[in-house]
Amino acid sequence: MEAVYAVTIAFFAVGLLRMGNPKTANSGILWAGIAMAFSIAITFLMPGLSNILLIIPAIMIGALVGWVAADKVAVVNMPQMVAIYNGMGAGAASSIAAIELLGPGRGLFEMSIAAAGAVIGNVSIAGSMIAFLKLQGWIRERPITFPAQQPLNAAILVISIVFVSLYLGNFSSSISVTDALALFFLFSLVYGVMMAIPIGGADMPVLISLFNAMTGLAVSLDGYLLSSFAMLVAGIFVGAAGIILTIAMARAMNRSIHAVLFGVFGKKLEEGRQVMGSIKITTAEDAAILIGYSKLVGIVPGFGMAAAQAQFRVRELADMLQSRGIKVIFGIHPVAGRMPGHMNVLLAEAGIKYEYLVDLEDANRLFPDVDVALVIGANDVVNPAARVPGSALYGMPILDVDRAKNVIVLKRGTGRGFAGIENDLFYSARTKMLYGDAQDTLSKLIQELKKI
Ligand code: NAP
């Protein structure tokens, strides 16, 4: 049986490798999906499996809900979906740990492993649910903070560990051991909630990724307990991928994991900051003339392009410019949008060739020569406040569109970016704002270009 699981693990590894490249990512998902289906199927061949009549309907209900939800979800709502699915995984992991803690015949070492799996799983499920509610806008998204928050959180974690120690050592005189176990679960869930509420703004996707890594760890601890090689390795894959993604996102925002967890995004300053300059509004007609007579146009997509599903219009515009001999590049910021690779996925969906996509460093070398930087629904990733010491965005690498000869920004109005910070770029002498939904505005721009 272990040999069969080893084959599925190899399939998972190939799937993960292929997901690392946009060209092979689709087939990578297929490899991993086949591996998962195969793992579930061979589990039914395990000796001693009971409750099959409960397991099969549970799998069918879960698969149906997952299929419909994944089919319907808009790409911009992907972080919420990852949060809720991760919460489900964490809940399953801590349920297994609970069964192991309640069951007979385990030594202290194994019970401690189960307790570790339970605490990590509980923190992850509770935190993921708060992250989901915040991103969905069902509770306040801004960080919730109060004095002595961190010591209180630490105390809650310590209390939960004391309760599980009482349970494991069987040495409580004032409360029953089962009450101690229930209180351990309660306090570790509360800790998960408390860990997530002070985090908000641009740090949310990083937090979700961290919870993802924690779920992987909880699953691998369960895998160890159940002597399940497949579960152990699957948990390690999820944990390692989650940690790598957490570090990659934090690095792209130039934030330490400590700052994400304890720093409170945007707390540092914003009030009282004076933005210099004034906003200048342009029309599709004027913008088309400026772009139509350029030699080099730098397109910078952001979350707004994804929200407007404007990638197909972007492709149409780029094709039109290229057919007129105008050079077009796409400046891609690693955290533009709401998940790593978000822009690459959307532009690839619209059939924009990979060779036109330029990463942050190369784009910044090119911007001084760019005649028009066309910012489409991007905000934080082009905010020059990131260069100002003390700003909440300080240190985050940005696309230097303000160094282009002209800048046209497509957005609906004066809404701020994910970080909630005013953008000095919009007030620059070189910048003109073209207000409206990105999809509509691009359509108008294309119509006007056709007239030139
Ligand atoms: P952003 O800062 O969220 O700004 C998006 C802008 O798009 C908004 O200012 C909004 O302005 C505009 N917009 C929204 N809907 C629109 C529509 N239908 N048409 C036109 N414009 C529209 O986006 P970003 O520059 O891509 O930055 C991404 C943010 O996410 C960063 O703060 C980053 O740190 C954070 N983040 C990303 C990741 C990741 O992996 N990608 C991970 C962690 C954090 P209006 O409301 O005025 O239209």
Short mmCIF file of C-alpha atoms and ligand atoms in Angstrom, two decimals:
data_model
loop_
_atom_site.label_atom_id
_atom_site.label_comp_id
_atom_site.label_asym_id
_atom_site.label_seq_id
_atom_site.Cartn_x
_atom_site.Cartn_y
_atom_site.Cartn_z
CA MET A 1 0.00 0.00 0.00
CA GLU A 2 2.82 2.40 0.92
CA ALA A 3 4.39 1.79 -2.50
CA VAL A 4 1.13 2.85 -4.19
CA TYR A 5 1.01 5.98 -2.05
CA ALA A 6 4.63 6.69 -3.04
CA VAL A 7 3.51 6.78 -6.69
CA THR A 8 0.74 9.28 -5.87
CA ILE A 9 3.27 11.41 -3.98
CA ALA A 10 5.50 11.42 -7.07
CA PHE A 11 2.44 12.60 -9.06
CA PHE A 12 1.88 15.40 -6.52
CA ALA A 13 5.54 16.43 -6.83
CA VAL A 14 5.34 16.53 -10.64
CA GLY A 15 2.09 18.53 -10.36
CA LEU A 16 3.73 21.06 -8.03
CA LEU A 17 6.76 21.39 -10.30
CA ARG A 18 4.55 22.02 -13.32
CA MET A 19 2.49 24.59 -11.41
CA GLY A 20 5.68 26.63 -11.07
CA ASN A 21 5.53 27.74 -14.70
CA PRO A 22 2.53 29.51 -16.32
CA LYS A 23 2.92 27.41 -19.47
CA THR A 24 2.65 24.07 -17.65
CA ALA A 25 0.47 25.18 -14.69
CA ASN A 26 -2.80 23.79 -16.09
CA SER A 27 -1.37 20.34 -16.58
CA GLY A 28 0.23 20.58 -13.11
CA ILE A 29 -3.22 20.99 -11.58
CA LEU A 30 -4.37 17.94 -13.54
CA TRP A 31 -1.44 15.83 -12.27
CA ALA A 32 -2.16 16.85 -8.68
CA GLY A 33 -5.91 16.26 -9.13
CA ILE A 34 -5.32 12.74 -10.47
CA ALA A 35 -2.96 12.05 -7.56
CA MET A 36 -5.62 13.19 -5.09
CA ALA A 37 -8.39 11.11 -6.69
CA PHE A 38 -6.06 8.10 -6.73
CA SER A 39 -5.07 8.59 -3.06
CA ILE A 40 -8.73 8.68 -2.01
CA ALA A 41 -9.56 5.62 -4.11
CA ILE A 42 -6.76 3.44 -2.72
CA THR A 43 -7.62 4.46 0.83
CA PHE A 44 -10.81 2.42 0.38
CA LEU A 45 -8.61 -0.67 -0.08
CA MET A 46 -7.04 -0.21 3.35
CA PRO A 47 -7.83 -3.03 5.77
CA GLY A 48 -10.18 -2.20 8.65
CA LEU A 49 -11.92 0.77 6.99
CA SER A 50 -15.37 1.21 8.51
CA ASN A 51 -18.30 3.64 8.19
CA ILE A 52 -18.08 3.51 4.40
CA LEU A 53 -21.77 4.45 4.17
CA LEU A 54 -20.96 7.71 5.94
CA ILE A 55 -17.69 8.35 4.11
CA ILE A 56 -19.06 8.10 0.56
CA PRO A 57 -21.93 10.63 0.99
CA ALA A 58 -19.52 12.95 2.86
CA ILE A 59 -17.06 12.82 -0.04
CA MET A 60 -19.87 13.39 -2.55
CA ILE A 61 -21.30 16.40 -0.67
CA GLY A 62 -17.81 17.90 -0.17
CA ALA A 63 -16.87 17.36 -3.81
CA LEU A 64 -20.12 18.91 -5.06
CA VAL A 65 -19.87 22.00 -2.83
CA GLY A 66 -16.18 22.41 -3.71
CA TRP A 67 -16.81 21.99 -7.45
CA VAL A 68 -19.69 24.51 -7.58
CA ALA A 69 -17.92 27.06 -5.37
CA ALA A 70 -14.64 26.85 -7.33
CA ASP A 71 -16.52 27.13 -10.62
CA LYS A 72 -18.46 30.21 -9.53
CA VAL A 73 -15.77 32.14 -7.65
CA ALA A 74 -14.38 35.21 -9.39
CA VAL A 75 -10.57 35.28 -9.58
CA VAL A 76 -10.55 38.44 -7.44
CA ASN A 77 -12.27 36.51 -4.64
CA MET A 78 -9.69 33.72 -4.68
CA PRO A 79 -8.03 34.70 -1.37
CA GLN A 80 -11.39 34.26 0.44
CA MET A 81 -11.81 30.86 -1.17
CA VAL A 82 -8.31 29.80 -0.19
CA ALA A 83 -9.04 31.01 3.37
CA ILE A 84 -12.26 29.01 3.72
CA TYR A 85 -10.87 25.84 2.10
CA ASN A 86 -7.79 26.09 4.25
CA GLY A 87 -10.04 26.45 7.30
CA MET A 88 -11.81 23.21 6.30
CA GLY A 89 -8.47 21.38 6.03
CA ALA A 90 -7.37 22.72 9.41
CA GLY A 91 -10.70 21.67 10.94
CA ALA A 92 -10.25 18.13 9.58
CA ALA A 93 -6.70 18.02 10.95
CA SER A 94 -7.72 19.16 14.43
CA SER A 95 -10.68 16.72 14.43
CA ILE A 96 -8.24 13.84 13.79
CA ALA A 97 -6.03 15.16 16.57
CA ALA A 98 -9.07 15.34 18.91
CA ILE A 99 -9.96 11.69 18.16
CA GLU A 100 -6.36 10.69 18.87
CA LEU A 101 -6.36 12.67 22.14
CA LEU A 102 -9.61 11.04 23.27
CA GLY A 103 -8.74 7.52 22.11
CA PRO A 104 -6.96 4.91 24.24
CA GLY A 105 -3.53 3.37 23.98
CA ARG A 106 -1.32 6.35 23.14
CA GLY A 107 1.84 7.20 25.09
CA LEU A 108 2.70 10.71 26.31
CA PHE A 109 4.93 11.46 23.29
CA GLU A 110 2.22 10.59 20.80
CA MET A 111 -0.41 12.47 22.82
CA SER A 112 1.87 15.52 22.78
CA ILE A 113 2.14 15.27 18.99
CA ALA A 114 -1.68 15.08 18.81
CA ALA A 115 -1.94 18.13 21.09
CA ALA A 116 0.49 20.05 18.86
CA GLY A 117 -1.57 19.08 15.79
CA ALA A 118 -4.76 20.19 17.56
CA VAL A 119 -3.44 23.57 18.66
CA ILE A 120 -1.97 24.37 15.23
CA GLY A 121 -5.13 23.16 13.47
CA ASN A 122 -7.42 25.12 15.81
CA VAL A 123 -5.46 28.36 15.39
CA SER A 124 -5.52 27.86 11.65
CA ILE A 125 -9.26 27.11 11.37
CA ALA A 126 -10.31 30.02 13.60
CA GLY A 127 -7.86 32.46 11.99
CA SER A 128 -8.81 31.37 8.47
CA MET A 129 -12.49 31.96 9.22
CA ILE A 130 -11.76 35.49 10.47
CA ALA A 131 -9.65 36.11 7.35
CA PHE A 132 -12.54 34.87 5.19
CA LEU A 133 -15.07 37.11 6.97
CA LYS A 134 -12.77 40.13 6.65
CA LEU A 135 -12.00 39.65 2.97
CA GLN A 136 -15.65 38.96 2.21
CA GLY A 137 -16.46 42.27 3.93
CA TRP A 138 -18.76 40.57 6.45
CA ILE A 139 -16.73 41.96 9.36
CA ARG A 140 -14.57 45.10 9.57
CA GLU A 141 -11.50 44.64 7.39
CA ARG A 142 -9.34 47.21 9.14
CA PRO A 143 -7.04 45.91 11.88
CA ILE A 144 -8.70 45.72 15.32
CA THR A 145 -6.21 46.69 17.99
CA PHE A 146 -6.28 47.59 21.66
CA PRO A 147 -3.71 48.13 24.46
CA ALA A 148 -1.84 45.09 25.78
CA GLN A 149 -3.17 43.01 22.87
CA GLN A 150 -0.01 40.95 22.37
CA PRO A 151 0.45 40.04 26.09
CA LEU A 152 -3.25 39.07 26.22
CA ASN A 153 -2.86 36.88 23.13
CA ALA A 154 0.23 35.23 24.63
CA ALA A 155 -1.71 34.59 27.86
CA ILE A 156 -4.55 32.91 25.91
CA LEU A 157 -2.05 30.61 24.20
CA VAL A 158 -0.34 29.77 27.50
CA ILE A 159 -3.73 29.01 29.15
CA SER A 160 -4.63 26.63 26.33
CA ILE A 161 -1.28 24.84 26.76
CA VAL A 162 -1.85 24.62 30.54
CA PHE A 163 -5.25 22.96 29.94
CA VAL A 164 -3.85 20.39 27.52
CA SER A 165 -1.00 19.68 29.97
CA LEU A 166 -3.61 19.04 32.70
CA TYR A 167 -5.32 16.63 30.32
CA LEU A 168 -2.16 14.86 29.23
CA GLY A 169 -0.76 14.58 32.76
CA ASN A 170 -4.17 13.57 34.11
CA PHE A 171 -3.41 15.65 37.20
CA SER A 172 -6.26 18.11 37.51
CA SER A 173 -8.03 18.14 40.86
CA SER A 174 -10.47 21.03 40.35
CA ILE A 175 -11.82 20.23 36.84
CA SER A 176 -12.38 16.97 35.02
CA VAL A 177 -9.81 15.99 32.42
CA THR A 178 -12.41 16.11 29.64
CA ASP A 179 -13.31 19.67 30.67
CA ALA A 180 -9.59 20.48 30.51
CA LEU A 181 -9.49 19.11 26.96
CA ALA A 182 -12.59 21.11 25.96
CA LEU A 183 -11.07 24.28 27.45
CA PHE A 184 -7.82 23.58 25.58
CA PHE A 185 -9.77 23.49 22.32
CA LEU A 186 -11.75 26.61 23.22
CA PHE A 187 -8.70 28.69 24.15
CA SER A 188 -6.69 27.62 21.11
CA LEU A 189 -9.62 28.58 18.86
CA VAL A 190 -9.86 31.95 20.63
CA TYR A 191 -6.12 32.41 20.07
CA GLY A 192 -6.66 31.88 16.32
CA VAL A 193 -9.32 34.61 16.32
CA MET A 194 -7.10 36.96 18.33
CA MET A 195 -4.16 36.32 16.01
CA ALA A 196 -6.18 37.36 12.94
CA ILE A 197 -8.10 40.42 14.14
CA PRO A 198 -5.16 42.86 14.38
CA ILE A 199 -4.18 42.09 10.80
CA GLY A 200 -5.72 43.85 7.83
CA GLY A 201 -5.05 45.65 4.60
CA ALA A 202 -2.36 44.32 2.32
CA ASP A 203 -1.15 41.84 4.96
CA MET A 204 -4.26 39.64 4.72
CA PRO A 205 -3.11 37.39 1.84
CA VAL A 206 0.21 36.85 3.67
CA LEU A 207 -1.68 35.80 6.79
CA ILE A 208 -3.83 33.35 4.81
CA SER A 209 -0.72 31.81 3.33
CA LEU A 210 0.75 31.46 6.83
CA PHE A 211 -2.41 29.69 8.03
CA ASN A 212 -2.10 27.45 4.98
CA ALA A 213 1.41 26.48 6.09
CA MET A 214 0.10 25.81 9.62
CA THR A 215 -2.61 23.51 8.26
CA GLY A 216 0.06 21.58 6.37
CA LEU A 217 2.03 21.17 9.59
CA ALA A 218 -1.07 19.98 11.50
CA VAL A 219 -1.83 17.45 8.75
CA SER A 220 1.72 16.11 8.75
CA LEU A 221 1.62 15.67 12.56
CA ASP A 222 -1.63 13.70 12.13
CA GLY A 223 0.04 11.69 9.36
CA TYR A 224 2.82 10.77 11.79
CA LEU A 225 0.28 9.69 14.41
CA LEU A 226 -1.73 7.59 11.98
CA SER A 227 1.48 6.16 10.45
CA SER A 228 0.20 7.41 7.12
CA PHE A 229 3.12 8.09 4.82
CA ALA A 230 0.86 9.80 2.24
CA MET A 231 -0.68 12.15 4.81
CA LEU A 232 2.71 12.98 6.30
CA VAL A 233 4.19 13.89 2.92
CA ALA A 234 1.05 15.74 1.72
CA GLY A 235 1.15 17.83 4.92
CA ILE A 236 4.83 18.58 4.38
CA PHE A 237 4.12 19.68 0.78
CA VAL A 238 1.34 22.03 1.93
CA GLY A 239 3.41 23.34 4.85
CA ALA A 240 6.51 23.94 2.74
CA ALA A 241 4.57 25.55 -0.13
CA GLY A 242 2.70 27.76 2.36
CA ILE A 243 5.91 28.90 4.02
CA ILE A 244 7.63 29.61 0.70
CA LEU A 245 4.60 31.61 -0.50
CA THR A 246 4.38 33.52 2.79
CA ILE A 247 8.06 34.47 2.58
CA ALA A 248 7.80 35.36 -1.14
CA MET A 249 4.79 37.66 -0.57
CA ALA A 250 6.28 39.30 2.51
CA ARG A 251 9.57 39.83 0.62
CA ALA A 252 7.79 41.37 -2.39
CA MET A 253 6.11 43.82 0.01
CA ASN A 254 9.41 44.27 1.88
CA ARG A 255 7.75 43.28 5.16
CA SER A 256 9.06 40.83 7.72
CA ILE A 257 6.77 38.04 8.92
CA HIS A 258 7.05 39.62 12.38
CA ALA A 259 5.82 42.95 11.00
CA VAL A 260 2.91 41.21 9.26
CA LEU A 261 1.85 39.45 12.47
CA PHE A 262 2.53 42.19 14.99
CA GLY A 263 3.13 45.39 13.04
CA VAL A 264 -0.47 46.41 12.17
CA PHE A 265 -0.47 47.54 8.58
CA GLY A 266 -0.81 51.26 7.97
CA LYS A 267 -0.68 52.17 11.67
CA LYS A 268 2.47 54.21 11.36
CA LEU A 269 1.29 57.30 9.58
CA GLU A 270 -1.11 58.60 7.04
CA GLU A 271 -3.01 61.22 8.99
CA GLY A 272 -1.60 64.64 8.42
CA ARG A 273 0.44 63.63 5.36
CA GLN A 274 0.16 66.36 2.76
CA VAL A 275 -0.02 65.26 -0.86
CA MET A 276 1.52 67.83 -3.22
CA GLY A 277 0.06 68.71 -6.63
CA SER A 278 -3.43 68.40 -8.06
CA ILE A 279 -5.48 65.84 -9.92
CA LYS A 280 -5.84 66.36 -13.69
CA ILE A 281 -8.64 64.52 -15.44
CA THR A 282 -8.37 63.53 -19.09
CA THR A 283 -10.75 62.10 -21.70
CA ALA A 284 -10.53 58.92 -23.77
CA GLU A 285 -10.04 61.13 -26.85
CA ASP A 286 -7.01 62.99 -25.43
CA ALA A 287 -5.56 59.83 -23.92
CA ALA A 288 -5.85 58.05 -27.30
CA ILE A 289 -3.92 60.86 -29.01
CA LEU A 290 -1.15 60.70 -26.40
CA ILE A 291 -0.87 56.92 -26.67
CA GLY A 292 -1.36 56.78 -30.44
CA TYR A 293 1.67 59.01 -31.08
CA SER A 294 3.99 57.19 -28.65
CA LYS A 295 6.95 54.96 -29.46
CA LEU A 296 6.97 52.97 -26.23
CA VAL A 297 3.91 52.30 -24.03
CA GLY A 298 4.28 50.63 -20.63
CA ILE A 299 1.07 48.97 -19.40
CA VAL A 300 0.84 48.36 -15.65
CA PRO A 301 -2.09 46.15 -14.67
CA GLY A 302 -3.36 45.86 -11.11
CA PHE A 303 -6.25 44.62 -9.04
CA GLY A 304 -8.73 46.96 -10.84
CA MET A 305 -8.02 45.26 -14.18
CA ALA A 306 -8.87 41.93 -12.56
CA ALA A 307 -12.00 43.37 -10.90
CA ALA A 308 -13.19 44.77 -14.24
CA GLN A 309 -12.18 41.59 -16.12
CA ALA A 310 -10.56 43.99 -18.58
CA GLN A 311 -7.69 41.73 -19.69
CA PHE A 312 -9.30 41.03 -23.07
CA ARG A 313 -9.68 44.77 -23.78
CA VAL A 314 -6.05 45.20 -22.70
CA ARG A 315 -5.00 42.61 -25.27
CA GLU A 316 -7.06 44.35 -27.97
CA LEU A 317 -5.43 47.67 -27.14
CA ALA A 318 -1.92 46.17 -27.09
CA ASP A 319 -2.52 44.42 -30.45
CA MET A 320 -3.75 47.67 -31.96
CA LEU A 321 -0.71 49.61 -30.75
CA GLN A 322 1.71 46.92 -31.91
CA SER A 323 0.08 46.82 -35.35
CA ARG A 324 0.92 50.53 -35.60
CA GLY A 325 4.56 49.89 -34.77
CA ILE A 326 4.30 51.11 -31.16
CA LYS A 327 6.32 49.02 -28.74
CA VAL A 328 4.31 47.71 -25.78
CA ILE A 329 5.62 46.23 -22.55
CA PHE A 330 3.71 45.03 -19.51
CA GLY A 331 5.26 45.94 -16.14
CA ILE A 332 4.36 43.15 -13.74
CA HIS A 333 4.63 43.72 -9.99
CA PRO A 334 4.96 40.48 -7.98
CA VAL A 335 2.08 41.43 -5.64
CA ALA A 336 -0.18 43.25 -8.10
CA GLY A 337 -3.73 41.99 -7.64
CA ARG A 338 -4.58 39.70 -4.77
CA MET A 339 -2.35 36.67 -5.19
CA PRO A 340 1.10 35.97 -6.60
CA GLY A 341 0.99 35.55 -10.35
CA HIS A 342 -2.50 37.11 -10.53
CA MET A 343 -1.63 39.41 -13.44
CA ASN A 344 0.32 36.73 -15.32
CA VAL A 345 -2.68 34.39 -15.14
CA LEU A 346 -5.13 37.03 -16.42
CA LEU A 347 -2.87 38.28 -19.21
CA ALA A 348 -2.15 34.69 -20.27
CA GLU A 349 -5.93 34.04 -20.27
CA ALA A 350 -6.28 36.91 -22.76
CA GLY A 351 -3.52 35.42 -24.92
CA ILE A 352 -0.91 38.11 -24.29
CA LYS A 353 2.49 36.64 -25.10
CA TYR A 354 4.79 35.97 -22.16
CA GLU A 355 7.69 37.73 -23.91
CA TYR A 356 5.97 41.13 -23.49
CA LEU A 357 5.78 40.73 -19.70
CA VAL A 358 8.60 42.51 -17.91
CA ASP A 359 9.47 41.99 -14.26
CA LEU A 360 9.84 44.81 -11.74
CA GLU A 361 13.59 45.46 -12.06
CA ASP A 362 13.62 45.40 -15.86
CA ALA A 363 10.47 47.53 -16.09
CA ASN A 364 12.03 50.11 -13.78
CA ARG A 365 15.09 50.30 -16.02
CA LEU A 366 12.76 50.98 -18.98
CA PHE A 367 10.33 53.49 -17.45
CA PRO A 368 12.44 56.64 -18.06
CA ASP A 369 12.21 55.83 -21.82
CA VAL A 370 8.49 55.02 -21.73
CA ASP A 371 6.38 57.68 -23.49
CA VAL A 372 3.14 56.73 -21.76
CA ALA A 373 2.74 54.52 -18.72
CA LEU A 374 -0.83 53.23 -18.79
CA VAL A 375 -1.79 52.22 -15.25
CA ILE A 376 -4.86 49.99 -15.39
CA GLY A 377 -6.46 49.53 -11.97
CA ALA A 378 -3.14 49.46 -10.13
CA ASN A 379 -2.61 51.65 -7.10
CA ASP A 380 -0.36 50.47 -4.23
CA VAL A 381 2.16 48.86 -6.58
CA VAL A 382 2.82 52.24 -8.24
CA ASN A 383 2.59 54.41 -5.12
CA PRO A 384 5.74 56.56 -4.71
CA ALA A 385 4.88 56.82 -0.97
CA ALA A 386 6.80 53.53 -0.77
CA ARG A 387 9.98 55.60 -1.14
CA VAL A 388 9.07 57.93 1.76
CA PRO A 389 10.52 56.90 5.13
CA GLY A 390 7.76 56.54 7.70
CA SER A 391 5.03 55.73 5.20
CA ALA A 392 3.11 52.52 5.84
CA LEU A 393 4.25 51.36 2.41
CA TYR A 394 7.87 52.40 2.97
CA GLY A 395 10.35 49.93 1.55
CA MET A 396 7.91 48.06 -0.69
CA PRO A 397 9.47 47.83 -4.16
CA ILE A 398 7.21 49.63 -6.63
CA LEU A 399 6.99 50.04 -10.38
CA ASP A 400 8.50 53.48 -11.00
CA VAL A 401 5.81 54.66 -13.43
CA ASP A 402 6.23 58.22 -12.13
CA ARG A 403 9.57 58.22 -13.99
CA ALA A 404 7.84 57.70 -17.34
CA LYS A 405 7.37 60.77 -19.58
CA ASN A 406 3.56 60.65 -19.21
CA VAL A 407 1.24 58.63 -17.01
CA ILE A 408 -2.42 57.82 -17.62
CA VAL A 409 -4.26 56.13 -14.77
CA LEU A 410 -7.46 54.18 -15.42
CA LYS A 411 -9.60 53.77 -12.31
CA ARG A 412 -13.20 54.41 -11.33
CA GLY A 413 -12.66 57.37 -9.01
CA THR A 414 -10.68 58.46 -5.99
CA GLY A 415 -10.74 55.06 -4.25
CA ARG A 416 -7.57 54.10 -2.43
CA GLY A 417 -5.54 50.93 -2.95
CA PHE A 418 -5.59 47.80 -0.77
CA ALA A 419 -3.25 49.44 1.75
CA GLY A 420 -5.66 52.37 2.21
CA ILE A 421 -3.01 55.00 1.47
CA GLU A 422 -3.29 58.11 -0.69
CA ASN A 423 -1.26 57.85 -3.89
CA ASP A 424 1.06 60.77 -4.72
CA LEU A 425 1.32 59.53 -8.32
CA PHE A 426 -2.23 60.71 -9.06
CA TYR A 427 -1.24 64.28 -8.14
CA SER A 428 1.98 64.36 -10.18
CA ALA A 429 2.39 66.92 -12.99
CA ARG A 430 2.97 64.05 -15.46
CA THR A 431 -0.18 62.15 -14.52
CA LYS A 432 -3.67 62.34 -15.99
CA MET A 433 -6.62 60.41 -14.59
CA LEU A 434 -9.06 58.62 -16.88
CA TYR A 435 -12.00 57.76 -14.66
CA GLY A 436 -14.42 54.88 -15.22
CA ASP A 437 -14.62 51.12 -15.02
CA ALA A 438 -11.45 49.78 -16.67
CA GLN A 439 -13.38 47.66 -19.16
CA ASP A 440 -15.58 50.58 -20.35
CA THR A 441 -12.70 53.04 -20.42
CA LEU A 442 -10.51 50.69 -22.46
CA SER A 443 -13.37 50.16 -24.94
CA LYS A 444 -13.67 53.95 -25.37
CA LEU A 445 -9.91 54.29 -25.70
CA ILE A 446 -9.86 51.61 -28.43
CA GLN A 447 -12.70 53.38 -30.28
CA GLU A 448 -10.85 56.70 -30.12
CA LEU A 449 -7.60 55.09 -31.29
CA LYS A 450 -9.39 53.67 -34.32
CA LYS A 451 -10.20 57.26 -35.35
CA ILE A 452 -6.55 58.31 -35.34
P1 NAP B 1 -4.80 48.04 -5.29
O1 NAP B 1 -3.79 48.77 -4.52
O2 NAP B 1 -5.74 47.15 -4.56
O3 NAP B 1 -5.63 49.13 -6.14
C1 NAP B 1 -6.58 48.72 -7.06
C2 NAP B 1 -7.24 49.98 -7.64
O4 NAP B 1 -8.10 49.52 -8.66
C3 NAP B 1 -8.08 50.73 -6.64
O5 NAP B 1 -7.45 51.91 -6.25
C4 NAP B 1 -9.42 50.97 -7.36
O6 NAP B 1 -9.66 52.38 -7.41
C5 NAP B 1 -9.17 50.41 -8.77
N1 NAP B 1 -10.32 49.65 -9.27
C6 NAP B 1 -11.11 48.77 -8.61
N2 NAP B 1 -12.06 48.28 -9.41
C7 NAP B 1 -11.87 48.87 -10.62
C8 NAP B 1 -12.54 48.78 -11.86
N3 NAP B 1 -13.61 48.00 -12.05
N4 NAP B 1 -12.07 49.52 -12.90
C9 NAP B 1 -11.01 50.34 -12.74
N5 NAP B 1 -10.33 50.47 -11.58
C10 NAP B 1 -10.77 49.74 -10.53
O7 NAP B 1 -4.15 47.12 -6.41
P2 NAP B 1 -2.63 46.82 -6.77
O8 NAP B 1 -1.92 48.07 -7.13
O9 NAP B 1 -2.70 45.69 -7.72
O10 NAP B 1 -1.97 46.35 -5.40
C11 NAP B 1 -2.21 45.07 -4.82
C12 NAP B 1 -2.29 45.18 -3.32
O11 NAP B 1 -2.56 43.88 -2.77
C13 NAP B 1 -1.01 45.68 -2.70
O12 NAP B 1 -1.29 46.45 -1.56
C14 NAP B 1 -0.33 44.37 -2.29
O13 NAP B 1 0.62 44.53 -1.25
C15 NAP B 1 -1.53 43.58 -1.82
N6 NAP B 1 -1.20 42.16 -1.75
C16 NAP B 1 -1.12 41.44 -2.89
C17 NAP B 1 -0.69 40.13 -2.83
C18 NAP B 1 -0.50 39.34 -4.08
O14 NAP B 1 0.02 38.24 -3.98
N7 NAP B 1 -0.88 39.84 -5.24
C19 NAP B 1 -0.37 39.54 -1.62
C20 NAP B 1 -0.46 40.30 -0.47
C21 NAP B 1 -0.89 41.61 -0.55
P3 NAP B 1 -11.17 52.91 -7.60
O15 NAP B 1 -11.95 52.35 -6.47
O16 NAP B 1 -11.06 54.40 -7.59
O17 NAP B 1 -11.62 52.37 -8.92
#
